[in-house]
Tab-separated table of C-alpha atoms and ligand atoms in Angstrom:
chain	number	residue	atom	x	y	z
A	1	UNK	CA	-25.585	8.110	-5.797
A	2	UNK	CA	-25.027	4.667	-4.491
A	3	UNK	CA	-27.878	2.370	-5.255
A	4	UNK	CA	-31.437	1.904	-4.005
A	5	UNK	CA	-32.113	0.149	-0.745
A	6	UNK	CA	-32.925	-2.868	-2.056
A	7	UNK	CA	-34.331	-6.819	-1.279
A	8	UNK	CA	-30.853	-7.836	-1.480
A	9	UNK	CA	-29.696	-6.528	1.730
A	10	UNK	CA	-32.765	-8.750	3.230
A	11	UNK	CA	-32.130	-11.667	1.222
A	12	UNK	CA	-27.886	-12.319	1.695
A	13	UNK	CA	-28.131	-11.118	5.312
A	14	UNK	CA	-31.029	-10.488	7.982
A	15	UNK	CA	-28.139	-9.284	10.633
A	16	UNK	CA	-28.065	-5.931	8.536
A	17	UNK	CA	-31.634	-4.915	8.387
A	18	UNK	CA	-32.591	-2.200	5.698
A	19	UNK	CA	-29.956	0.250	6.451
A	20	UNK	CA	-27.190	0.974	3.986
A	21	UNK	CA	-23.173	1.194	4.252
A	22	UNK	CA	-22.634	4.899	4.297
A	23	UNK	CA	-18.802	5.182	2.949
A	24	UNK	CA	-17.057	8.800	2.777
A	25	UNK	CA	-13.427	8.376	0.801
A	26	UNK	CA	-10.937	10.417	2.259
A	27	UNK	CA	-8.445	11.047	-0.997
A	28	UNK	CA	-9.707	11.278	-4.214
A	29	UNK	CA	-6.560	9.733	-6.437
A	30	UNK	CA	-5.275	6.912	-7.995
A	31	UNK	CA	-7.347	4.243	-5.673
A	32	UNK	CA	-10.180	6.956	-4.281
A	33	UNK	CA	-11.614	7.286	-7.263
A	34	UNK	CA	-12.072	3.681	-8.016
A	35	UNK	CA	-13.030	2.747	-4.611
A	36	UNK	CA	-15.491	5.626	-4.769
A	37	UNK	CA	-16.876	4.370	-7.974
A	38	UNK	CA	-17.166	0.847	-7.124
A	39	UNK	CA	-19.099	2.102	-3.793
A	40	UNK	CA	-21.811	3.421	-5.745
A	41	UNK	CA	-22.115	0.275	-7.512
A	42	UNK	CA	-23.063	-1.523	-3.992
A	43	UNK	CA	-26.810	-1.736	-3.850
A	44	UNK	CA	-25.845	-2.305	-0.141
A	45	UNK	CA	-23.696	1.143	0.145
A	46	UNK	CA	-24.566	4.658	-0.129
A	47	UNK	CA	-20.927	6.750	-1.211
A	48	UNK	CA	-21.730	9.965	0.883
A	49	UNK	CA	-19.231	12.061	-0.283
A	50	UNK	CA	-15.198	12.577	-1.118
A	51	UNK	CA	-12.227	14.884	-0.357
A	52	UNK	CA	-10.402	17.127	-2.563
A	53	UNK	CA	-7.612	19.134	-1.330
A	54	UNK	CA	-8.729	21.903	-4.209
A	55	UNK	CA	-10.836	22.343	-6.910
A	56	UNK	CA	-9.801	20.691	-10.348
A	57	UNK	CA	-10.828	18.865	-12.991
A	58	UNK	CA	-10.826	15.540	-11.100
A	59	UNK	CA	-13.130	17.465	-8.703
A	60	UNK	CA	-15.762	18.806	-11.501
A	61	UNK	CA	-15.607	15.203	-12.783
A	62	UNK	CA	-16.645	14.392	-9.108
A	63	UNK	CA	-19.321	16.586	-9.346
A	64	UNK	CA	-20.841	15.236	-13.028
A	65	UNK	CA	-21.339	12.067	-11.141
A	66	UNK	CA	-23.674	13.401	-8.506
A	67	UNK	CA	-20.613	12.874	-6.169
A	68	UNK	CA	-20.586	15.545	-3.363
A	69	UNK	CA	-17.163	16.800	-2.628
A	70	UNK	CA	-15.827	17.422	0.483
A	71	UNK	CA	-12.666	19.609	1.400
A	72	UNK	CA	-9.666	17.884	3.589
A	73	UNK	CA	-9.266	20.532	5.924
A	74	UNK	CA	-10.855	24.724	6.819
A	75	UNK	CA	-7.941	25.824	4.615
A	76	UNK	CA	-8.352	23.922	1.609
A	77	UNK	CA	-12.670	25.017	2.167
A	78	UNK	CA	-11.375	28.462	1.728
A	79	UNK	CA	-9.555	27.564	-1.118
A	80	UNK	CA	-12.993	26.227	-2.981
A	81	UNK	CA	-14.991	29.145	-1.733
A	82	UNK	CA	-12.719	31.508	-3.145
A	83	UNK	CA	-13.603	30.116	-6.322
A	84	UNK	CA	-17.172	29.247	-6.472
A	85	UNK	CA	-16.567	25.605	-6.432
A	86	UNK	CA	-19.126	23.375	-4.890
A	87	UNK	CA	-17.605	21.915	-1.528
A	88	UNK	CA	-20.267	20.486	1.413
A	89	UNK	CA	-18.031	21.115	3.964
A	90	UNK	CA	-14.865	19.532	5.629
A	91	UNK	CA	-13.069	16.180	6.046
A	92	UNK	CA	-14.945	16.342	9.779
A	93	UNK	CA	-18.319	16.824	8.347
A	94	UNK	CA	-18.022	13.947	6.050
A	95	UNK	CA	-17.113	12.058	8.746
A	96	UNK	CA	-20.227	12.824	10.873
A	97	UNK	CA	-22.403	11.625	8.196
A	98	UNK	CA	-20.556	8.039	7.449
A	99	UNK	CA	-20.409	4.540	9.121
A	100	UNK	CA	-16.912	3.644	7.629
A	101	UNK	CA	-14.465	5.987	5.581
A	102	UNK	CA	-11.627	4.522	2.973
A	103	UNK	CA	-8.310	6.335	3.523
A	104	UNK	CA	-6.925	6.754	0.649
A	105	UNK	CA	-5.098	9.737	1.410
A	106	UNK	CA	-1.286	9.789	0.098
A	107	UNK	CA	1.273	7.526	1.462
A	108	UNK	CA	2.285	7.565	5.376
A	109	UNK	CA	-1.152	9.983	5.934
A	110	UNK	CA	-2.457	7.497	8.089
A	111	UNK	CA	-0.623	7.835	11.716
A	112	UNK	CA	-2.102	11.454	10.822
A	113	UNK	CA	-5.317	10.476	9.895
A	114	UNK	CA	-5.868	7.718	12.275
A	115	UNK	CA	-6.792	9.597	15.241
A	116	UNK	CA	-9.101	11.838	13.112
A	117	UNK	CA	-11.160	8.797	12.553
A	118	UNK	CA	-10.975	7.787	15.976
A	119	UNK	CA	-12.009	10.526	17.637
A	120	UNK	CA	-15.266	10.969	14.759
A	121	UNK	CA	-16.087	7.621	15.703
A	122	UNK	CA	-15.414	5.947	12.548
A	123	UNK	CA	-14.320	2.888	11.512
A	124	UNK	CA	-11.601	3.115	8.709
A	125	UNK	CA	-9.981	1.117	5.879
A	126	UNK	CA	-6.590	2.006	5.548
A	127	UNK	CA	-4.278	1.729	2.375
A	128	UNK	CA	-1.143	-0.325	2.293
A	129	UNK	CA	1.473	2.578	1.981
A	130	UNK	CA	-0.633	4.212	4.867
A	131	UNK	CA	2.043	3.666	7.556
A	132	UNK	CA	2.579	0.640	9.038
A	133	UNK	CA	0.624	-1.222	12.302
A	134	UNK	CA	-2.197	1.425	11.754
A	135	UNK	CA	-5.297	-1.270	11.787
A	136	UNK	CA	-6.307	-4.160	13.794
A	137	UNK	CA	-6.166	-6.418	10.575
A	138	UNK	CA	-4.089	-6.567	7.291
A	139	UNK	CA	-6.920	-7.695	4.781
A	140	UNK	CA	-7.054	-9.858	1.770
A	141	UNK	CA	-10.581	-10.484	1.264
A	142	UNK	CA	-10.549	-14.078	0.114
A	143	UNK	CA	-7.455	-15.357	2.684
A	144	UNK	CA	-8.708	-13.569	5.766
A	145	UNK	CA	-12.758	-11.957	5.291
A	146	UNK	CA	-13.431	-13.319	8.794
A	147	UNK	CA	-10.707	-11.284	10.636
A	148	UNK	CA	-11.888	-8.259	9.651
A	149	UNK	CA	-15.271	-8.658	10.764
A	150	UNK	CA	-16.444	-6.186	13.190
A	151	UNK	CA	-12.787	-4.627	13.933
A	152	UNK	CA	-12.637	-0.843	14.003
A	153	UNK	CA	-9.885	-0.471	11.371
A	154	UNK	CA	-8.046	-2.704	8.854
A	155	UNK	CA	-5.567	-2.101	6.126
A	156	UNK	CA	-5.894	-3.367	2.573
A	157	UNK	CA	-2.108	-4.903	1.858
A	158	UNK	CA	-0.499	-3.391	-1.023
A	159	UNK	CA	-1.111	-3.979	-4.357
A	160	UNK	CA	1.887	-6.714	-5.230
A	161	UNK	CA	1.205	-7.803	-1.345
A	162	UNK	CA	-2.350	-8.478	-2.909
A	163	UNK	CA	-1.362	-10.134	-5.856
A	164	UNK	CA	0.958	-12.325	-4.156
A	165	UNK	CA	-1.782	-13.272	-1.137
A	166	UNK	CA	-4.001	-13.895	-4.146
A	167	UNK	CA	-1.765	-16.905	-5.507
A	168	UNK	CA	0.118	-18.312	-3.094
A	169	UNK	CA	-2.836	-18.805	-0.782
A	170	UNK	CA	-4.770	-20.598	-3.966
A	171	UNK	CA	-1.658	-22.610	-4.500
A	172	UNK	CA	-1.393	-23.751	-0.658
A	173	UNK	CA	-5.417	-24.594	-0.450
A	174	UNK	CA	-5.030	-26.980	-3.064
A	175	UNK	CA	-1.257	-28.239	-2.468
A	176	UNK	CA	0.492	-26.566	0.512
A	177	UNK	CA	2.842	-23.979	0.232
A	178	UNK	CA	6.350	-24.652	2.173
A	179	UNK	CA	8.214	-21.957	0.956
A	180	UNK	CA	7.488	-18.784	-1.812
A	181	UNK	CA	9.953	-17.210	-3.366
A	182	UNK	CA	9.565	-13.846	-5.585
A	183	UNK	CA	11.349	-11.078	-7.819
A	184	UNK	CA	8.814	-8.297	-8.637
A	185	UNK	CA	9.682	-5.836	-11.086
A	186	UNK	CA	7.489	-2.811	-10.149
A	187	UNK	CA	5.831	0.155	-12.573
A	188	UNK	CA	7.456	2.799	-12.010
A	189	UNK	CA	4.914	4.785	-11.214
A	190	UNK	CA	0.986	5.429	-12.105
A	191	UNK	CA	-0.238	6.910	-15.332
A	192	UNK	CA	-1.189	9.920	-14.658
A	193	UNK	CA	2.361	10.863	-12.155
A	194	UNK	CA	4.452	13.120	-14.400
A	195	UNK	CA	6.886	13.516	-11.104
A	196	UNK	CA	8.296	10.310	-10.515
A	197	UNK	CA	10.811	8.097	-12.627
A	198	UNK	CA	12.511	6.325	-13.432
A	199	UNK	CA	12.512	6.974	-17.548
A	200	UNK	CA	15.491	5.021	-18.884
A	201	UNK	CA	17.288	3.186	-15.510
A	202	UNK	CA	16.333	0.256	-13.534
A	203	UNK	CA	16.587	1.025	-9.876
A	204	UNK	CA	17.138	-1.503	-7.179
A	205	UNK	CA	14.475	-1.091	-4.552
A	206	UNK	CA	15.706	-1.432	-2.057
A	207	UNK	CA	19.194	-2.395	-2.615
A	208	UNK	CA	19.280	-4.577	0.402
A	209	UNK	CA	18.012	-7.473	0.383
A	210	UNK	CA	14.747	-8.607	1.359
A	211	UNK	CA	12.133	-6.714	0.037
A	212	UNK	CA	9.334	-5.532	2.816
A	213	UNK	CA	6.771	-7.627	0.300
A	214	UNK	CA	7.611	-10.954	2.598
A	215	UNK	CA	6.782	-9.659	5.703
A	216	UNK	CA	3.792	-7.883	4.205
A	217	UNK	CA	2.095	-11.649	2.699
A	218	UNK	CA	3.330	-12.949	6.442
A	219	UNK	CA	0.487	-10.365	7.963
A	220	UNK	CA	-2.099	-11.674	6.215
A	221	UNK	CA	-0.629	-15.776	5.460
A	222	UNK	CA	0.569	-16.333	9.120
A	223	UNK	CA	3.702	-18.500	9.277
A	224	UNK	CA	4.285	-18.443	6.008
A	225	UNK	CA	8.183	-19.134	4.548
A	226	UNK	CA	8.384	-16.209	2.030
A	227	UNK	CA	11.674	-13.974	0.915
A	228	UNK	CA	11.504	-11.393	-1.810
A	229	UNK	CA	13.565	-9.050	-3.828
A	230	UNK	CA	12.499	-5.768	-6.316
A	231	UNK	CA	13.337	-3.259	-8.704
A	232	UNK	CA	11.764	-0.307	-10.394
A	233	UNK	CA	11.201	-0.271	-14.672
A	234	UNK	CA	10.308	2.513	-16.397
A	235	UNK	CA	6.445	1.478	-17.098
A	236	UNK	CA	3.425	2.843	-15.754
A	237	UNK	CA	1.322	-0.048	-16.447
A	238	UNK	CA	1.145	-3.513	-13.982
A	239	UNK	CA	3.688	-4.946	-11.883
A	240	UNK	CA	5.310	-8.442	-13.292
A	241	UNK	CA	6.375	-11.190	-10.603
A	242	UNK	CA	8.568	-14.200	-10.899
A	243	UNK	CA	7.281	-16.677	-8.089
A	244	UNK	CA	8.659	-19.944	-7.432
A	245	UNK	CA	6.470	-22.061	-4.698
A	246	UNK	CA	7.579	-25.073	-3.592
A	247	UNK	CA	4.997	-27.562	-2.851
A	248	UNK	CA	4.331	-29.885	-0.049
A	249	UNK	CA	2.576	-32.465	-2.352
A	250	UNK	CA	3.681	-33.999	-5.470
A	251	UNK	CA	2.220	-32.205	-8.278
A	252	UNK	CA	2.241	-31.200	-12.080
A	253	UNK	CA	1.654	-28.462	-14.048
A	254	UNK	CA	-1.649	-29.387	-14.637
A	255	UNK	CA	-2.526	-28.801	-10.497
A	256	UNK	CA	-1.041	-25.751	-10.026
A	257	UNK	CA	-3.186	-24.220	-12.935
A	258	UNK	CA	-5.994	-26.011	-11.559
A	259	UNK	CA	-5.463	-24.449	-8.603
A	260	UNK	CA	-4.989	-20.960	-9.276
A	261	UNK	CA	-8.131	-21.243	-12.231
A	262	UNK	CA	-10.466	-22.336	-8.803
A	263	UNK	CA	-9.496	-19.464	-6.730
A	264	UNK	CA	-11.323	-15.830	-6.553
A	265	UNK	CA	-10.293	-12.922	-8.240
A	266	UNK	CA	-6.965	-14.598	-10.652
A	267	UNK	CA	-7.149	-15.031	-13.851
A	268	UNK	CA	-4.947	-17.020	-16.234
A	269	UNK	CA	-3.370	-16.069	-20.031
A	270	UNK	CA	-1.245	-17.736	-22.803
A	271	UNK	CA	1.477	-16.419	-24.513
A	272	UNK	CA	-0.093	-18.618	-27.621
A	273	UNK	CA	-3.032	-16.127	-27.603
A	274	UNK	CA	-1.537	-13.248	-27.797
A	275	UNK	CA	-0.615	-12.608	-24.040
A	276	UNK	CA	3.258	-12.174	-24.598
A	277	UNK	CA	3.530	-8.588	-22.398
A	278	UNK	CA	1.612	-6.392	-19.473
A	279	UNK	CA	0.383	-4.297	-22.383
A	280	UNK	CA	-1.394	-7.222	-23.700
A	281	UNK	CA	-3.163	-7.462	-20.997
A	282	UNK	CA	-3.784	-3.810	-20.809
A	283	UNK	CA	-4.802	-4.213	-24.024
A	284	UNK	CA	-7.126	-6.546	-22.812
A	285	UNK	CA	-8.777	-4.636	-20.473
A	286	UNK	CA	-9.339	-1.893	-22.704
A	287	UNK	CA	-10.886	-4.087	-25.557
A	288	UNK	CA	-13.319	-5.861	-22.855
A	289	UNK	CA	-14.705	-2.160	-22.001
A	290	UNK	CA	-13.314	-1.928	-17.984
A	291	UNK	CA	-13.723	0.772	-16.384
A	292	UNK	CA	-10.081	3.044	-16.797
A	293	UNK	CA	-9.058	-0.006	-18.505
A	294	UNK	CA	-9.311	-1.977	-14.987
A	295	UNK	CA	-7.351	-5.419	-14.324
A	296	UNK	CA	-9.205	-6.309	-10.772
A	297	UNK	CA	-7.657	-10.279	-11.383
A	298	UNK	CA	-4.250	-11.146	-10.100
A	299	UNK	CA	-3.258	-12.477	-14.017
A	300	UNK	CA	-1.191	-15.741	-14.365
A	301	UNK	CA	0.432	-16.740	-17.127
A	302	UNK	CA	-0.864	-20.538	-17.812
A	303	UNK	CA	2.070	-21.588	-20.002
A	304	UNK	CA	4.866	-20.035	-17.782
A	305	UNK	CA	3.626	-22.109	-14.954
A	306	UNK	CA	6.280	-24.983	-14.887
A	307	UNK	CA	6.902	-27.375	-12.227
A	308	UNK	CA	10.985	-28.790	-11.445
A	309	UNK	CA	12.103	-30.823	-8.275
A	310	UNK	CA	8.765	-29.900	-6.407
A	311	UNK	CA	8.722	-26.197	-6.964
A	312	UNK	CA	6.339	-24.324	-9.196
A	313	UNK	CA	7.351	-21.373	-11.208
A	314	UNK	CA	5.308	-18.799	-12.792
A	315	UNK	CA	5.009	-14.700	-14.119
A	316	UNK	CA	2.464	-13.185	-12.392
A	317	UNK	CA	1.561	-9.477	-13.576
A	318	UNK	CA	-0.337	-7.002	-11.183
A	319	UNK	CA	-2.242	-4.182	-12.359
A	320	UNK	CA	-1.079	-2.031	-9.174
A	321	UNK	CA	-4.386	0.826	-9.616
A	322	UNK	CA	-7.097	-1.690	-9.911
A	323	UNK	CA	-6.267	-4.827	-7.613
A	324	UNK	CA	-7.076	-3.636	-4.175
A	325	UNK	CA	-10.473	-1.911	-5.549
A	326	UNK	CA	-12.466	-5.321	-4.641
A	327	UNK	CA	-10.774	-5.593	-1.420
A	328	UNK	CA	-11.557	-1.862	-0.242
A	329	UNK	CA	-15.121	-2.938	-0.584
A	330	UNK	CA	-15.079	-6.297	1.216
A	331	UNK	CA	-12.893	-4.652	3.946
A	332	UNK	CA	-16.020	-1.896	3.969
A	333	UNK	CA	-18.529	-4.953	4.647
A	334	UNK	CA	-16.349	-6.311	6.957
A	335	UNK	CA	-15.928	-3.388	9.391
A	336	UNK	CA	-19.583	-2.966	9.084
A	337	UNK	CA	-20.698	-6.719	10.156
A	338	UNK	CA	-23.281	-9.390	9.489
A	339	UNK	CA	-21.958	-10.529	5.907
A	340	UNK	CA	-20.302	-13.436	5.159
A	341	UNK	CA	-17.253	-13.659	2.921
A	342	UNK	CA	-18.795	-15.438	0.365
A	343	UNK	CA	-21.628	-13.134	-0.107
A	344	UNK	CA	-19.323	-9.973	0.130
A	345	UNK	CA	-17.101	-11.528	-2.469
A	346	UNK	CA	-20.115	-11.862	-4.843
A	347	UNK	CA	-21.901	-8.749	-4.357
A	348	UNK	CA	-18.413	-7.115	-5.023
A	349	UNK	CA	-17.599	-8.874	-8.181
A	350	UNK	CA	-20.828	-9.355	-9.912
A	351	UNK	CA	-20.818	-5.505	-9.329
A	352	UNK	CA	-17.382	-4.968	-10.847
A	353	UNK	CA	-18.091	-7.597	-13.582
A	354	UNK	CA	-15.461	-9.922	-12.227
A	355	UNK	CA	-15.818	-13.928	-13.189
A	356	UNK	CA	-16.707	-15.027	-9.963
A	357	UNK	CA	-15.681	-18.305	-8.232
B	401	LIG	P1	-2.610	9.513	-5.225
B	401	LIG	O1	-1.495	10.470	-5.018
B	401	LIG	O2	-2.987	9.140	-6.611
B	401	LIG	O3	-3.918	10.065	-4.513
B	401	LIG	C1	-3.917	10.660	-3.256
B	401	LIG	C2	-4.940	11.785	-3.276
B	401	LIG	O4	-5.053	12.326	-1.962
B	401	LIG	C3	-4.519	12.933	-4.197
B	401	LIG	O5	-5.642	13.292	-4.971
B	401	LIG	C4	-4.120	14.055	-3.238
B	401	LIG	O6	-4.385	15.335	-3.750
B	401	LIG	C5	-5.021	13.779	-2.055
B	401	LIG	N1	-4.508	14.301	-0.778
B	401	LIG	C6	-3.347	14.967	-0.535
B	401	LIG	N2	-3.267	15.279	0.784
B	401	LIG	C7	-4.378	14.788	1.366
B	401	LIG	C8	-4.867	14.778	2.701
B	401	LIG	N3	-4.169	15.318	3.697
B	401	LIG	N4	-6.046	14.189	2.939
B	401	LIG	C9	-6.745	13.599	1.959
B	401	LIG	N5	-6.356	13.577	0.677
B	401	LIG	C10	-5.182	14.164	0.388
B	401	LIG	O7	-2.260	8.240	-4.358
B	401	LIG	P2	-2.751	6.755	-4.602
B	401	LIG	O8	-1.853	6.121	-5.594
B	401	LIG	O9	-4.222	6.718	-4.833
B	401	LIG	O10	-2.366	6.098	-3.210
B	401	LIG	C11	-3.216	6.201	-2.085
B	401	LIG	C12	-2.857	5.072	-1.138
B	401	LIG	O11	-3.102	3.837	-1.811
B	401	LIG	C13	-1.382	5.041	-0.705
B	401	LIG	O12	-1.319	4.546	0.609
B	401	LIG	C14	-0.768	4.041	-1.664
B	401	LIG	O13	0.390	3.425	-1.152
B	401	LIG	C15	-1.909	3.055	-1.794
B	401	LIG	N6	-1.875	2.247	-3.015
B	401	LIG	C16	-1.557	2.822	-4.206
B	401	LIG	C17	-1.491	2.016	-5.331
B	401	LIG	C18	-1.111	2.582	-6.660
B	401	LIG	O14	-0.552	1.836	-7.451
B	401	LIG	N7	-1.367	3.832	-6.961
B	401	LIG	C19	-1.812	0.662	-5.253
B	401	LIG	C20	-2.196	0.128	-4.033
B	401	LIG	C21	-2.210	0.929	-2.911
């Protein structure tokens, strides 16, 4: 479990001596399992254990990977005992045994779970559909690292909150960002979710107008000018965003891709090679051997990117299970101390086999 304790931990930083990131994830789901698994690709981090609510296959998956499974609370223990499933203990014992612990319960668990952590001593990353104001920083690894450092608890933004971060901030590095305006149409809901629709409706959400995504990119890109709008389509497979920045300097289309191809964690496609849908870039995925078919990149499509009158349009797609997985485990290194963004950001992607820049 985890990796060794290794050189590296020497060599990128002397401010963390020899000892390792112990990391408990509290939710073992759509974005705990992934976080879970890219812990124990961290030669700096040791994953100490997960929570189930009850024994399952997810949880004897758990197990297969040397992964020792914890239960959320004394009544969901009882429930493993009864069956002669493996469980170490309780939420409250994995927390004694951890230095930071990834919430990644369901939504609006975290005014819940927040004083749990508190009062164990913990420092926690939160989710984005935790609550809201639950952490001391909303975190996009390569727009605000330096925040984070040291705080007690942050919050990884949402997934399209992420995605958006991602770009505009590249755009505005390279040619200022005045205003950013986006329509996201949003997966309806995750593979594996045979509860939630919709199957043949698009469904305004919200119907009033904006969208909480503006306000979500203004907690991590201070000041910026940003308004959005979304609906719901019956896909369980990426997020796809219209985004129209306008610039503050005069530029072509051949800046803005420049631009976004410089910046961490985005990747571009062409329609011309075979990039005409989200599936294609599923597709992708698959074909390149990621992990649950993984899309960790914010994805741009090169030949939509067209610039009019000073304002730079583009589709953006967002694979909504596997973007935030690279900022869980900066936002670990950052509530732990003594790394610098740059060497989190590598550690994490050469780990997770992302191009890194
Ligand atoms: P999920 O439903 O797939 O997983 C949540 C897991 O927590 C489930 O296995 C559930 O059994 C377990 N659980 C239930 N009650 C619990 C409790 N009290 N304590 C601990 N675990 C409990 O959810 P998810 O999609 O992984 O979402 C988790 C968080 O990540 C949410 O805040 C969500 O908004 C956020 N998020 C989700 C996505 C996504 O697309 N799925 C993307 C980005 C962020």
């Amino acid at each position: 479990m985890g990796g060794q304790a290794v050189g590296i931990v020497y060599e990128l930083s002397e401010r963390r001596v020899s000892s390792m990131i112990k990391v408990g994830v509290n939710g073992y789901g759509t974005i705990g399992r992934r976080v879970a698994d890219a812990v124990m690709k961290q030669k700096d981090m040791e994953l100490v254990g997960v929570t189930k609510t009850k024994p399952d296959y997810k949880s004897a998956v758990a197990e297969g990977k040397g992964i020792q499974v914890y239960a959320v609370d004394m009544k969901s223990l009882e429930g493993f005992r009864s069956t002669g499933a493996n469980v170490r203990g309780t939420l409250n014992d994995l927390l004694q045994r951890v230095d930071v612990v990834v919430d990644a319960a369901p939504e609006d668990t975290g005014p819940v779970n927040k004083p749990v952590y508190q009062l164990a001593g913990v420092r926690a990353v939160f989710q984005g559909g935790a609550g809201d104001n639950l952490a001391d920083v909303s975190f996009v690894a390569q727009c605000n690292f330096e925040e984070a450092v040291g705080k007690r608890m942050v919050q990884v933004v949402s997934c399209n909150t992420t995605g958006l971060c991602r770009t505009i901030h590249a755009v505005d590095e390279s040619l200022g960002v005045s205003k950013a305006r986006a329509v996201l149409a949003r997966r309806a809901t995750d593979p594996d979710d045979v509860k939630k629709g919709p199957i043949d409706a698009i469904v305004l959400d919200p119907t009033t107008l904006p969208s909480h995504h503006g306000p979500d990119v203004q907690a991590v890109l201070k000041g910026m000018n940003i308004v959005t709008m979304a609906f719901k389509v019956p896909t369980t497979h990426m997020h796809l965003h219209s985004l129209i920045l306008s610039l503050k300097k005069p530029a072509g289309k051949d800046d803005v891709v420049s631009a976004i191809s410089k910046a961490p964690r985005m990747s571009l496609v062409d329609g011309k090679s075979g990039f005409k849908s989200t599936a294609a870039i599923m597709d992708w995925a698959r074909e390149m051997g990621r992990p649950r078919n993984d899309v960790y990149e914010a994805t741009v499509w090169r030949d939509s990117v067209t610039v009019v009158d000073g304002e730079a349009y583009m589709f953006l797609a967002v694979h909504q299970e596997a973007i935030v997985v690279p900022e869980n485990v900066d936002a670990i290194r950052a509530l732990a101390g003594g790394y610098k963004r740059e060497e989190s950001m590598k550690l994490t992607d050469e780990s997770l086999g992302i191009r890194h820049r």
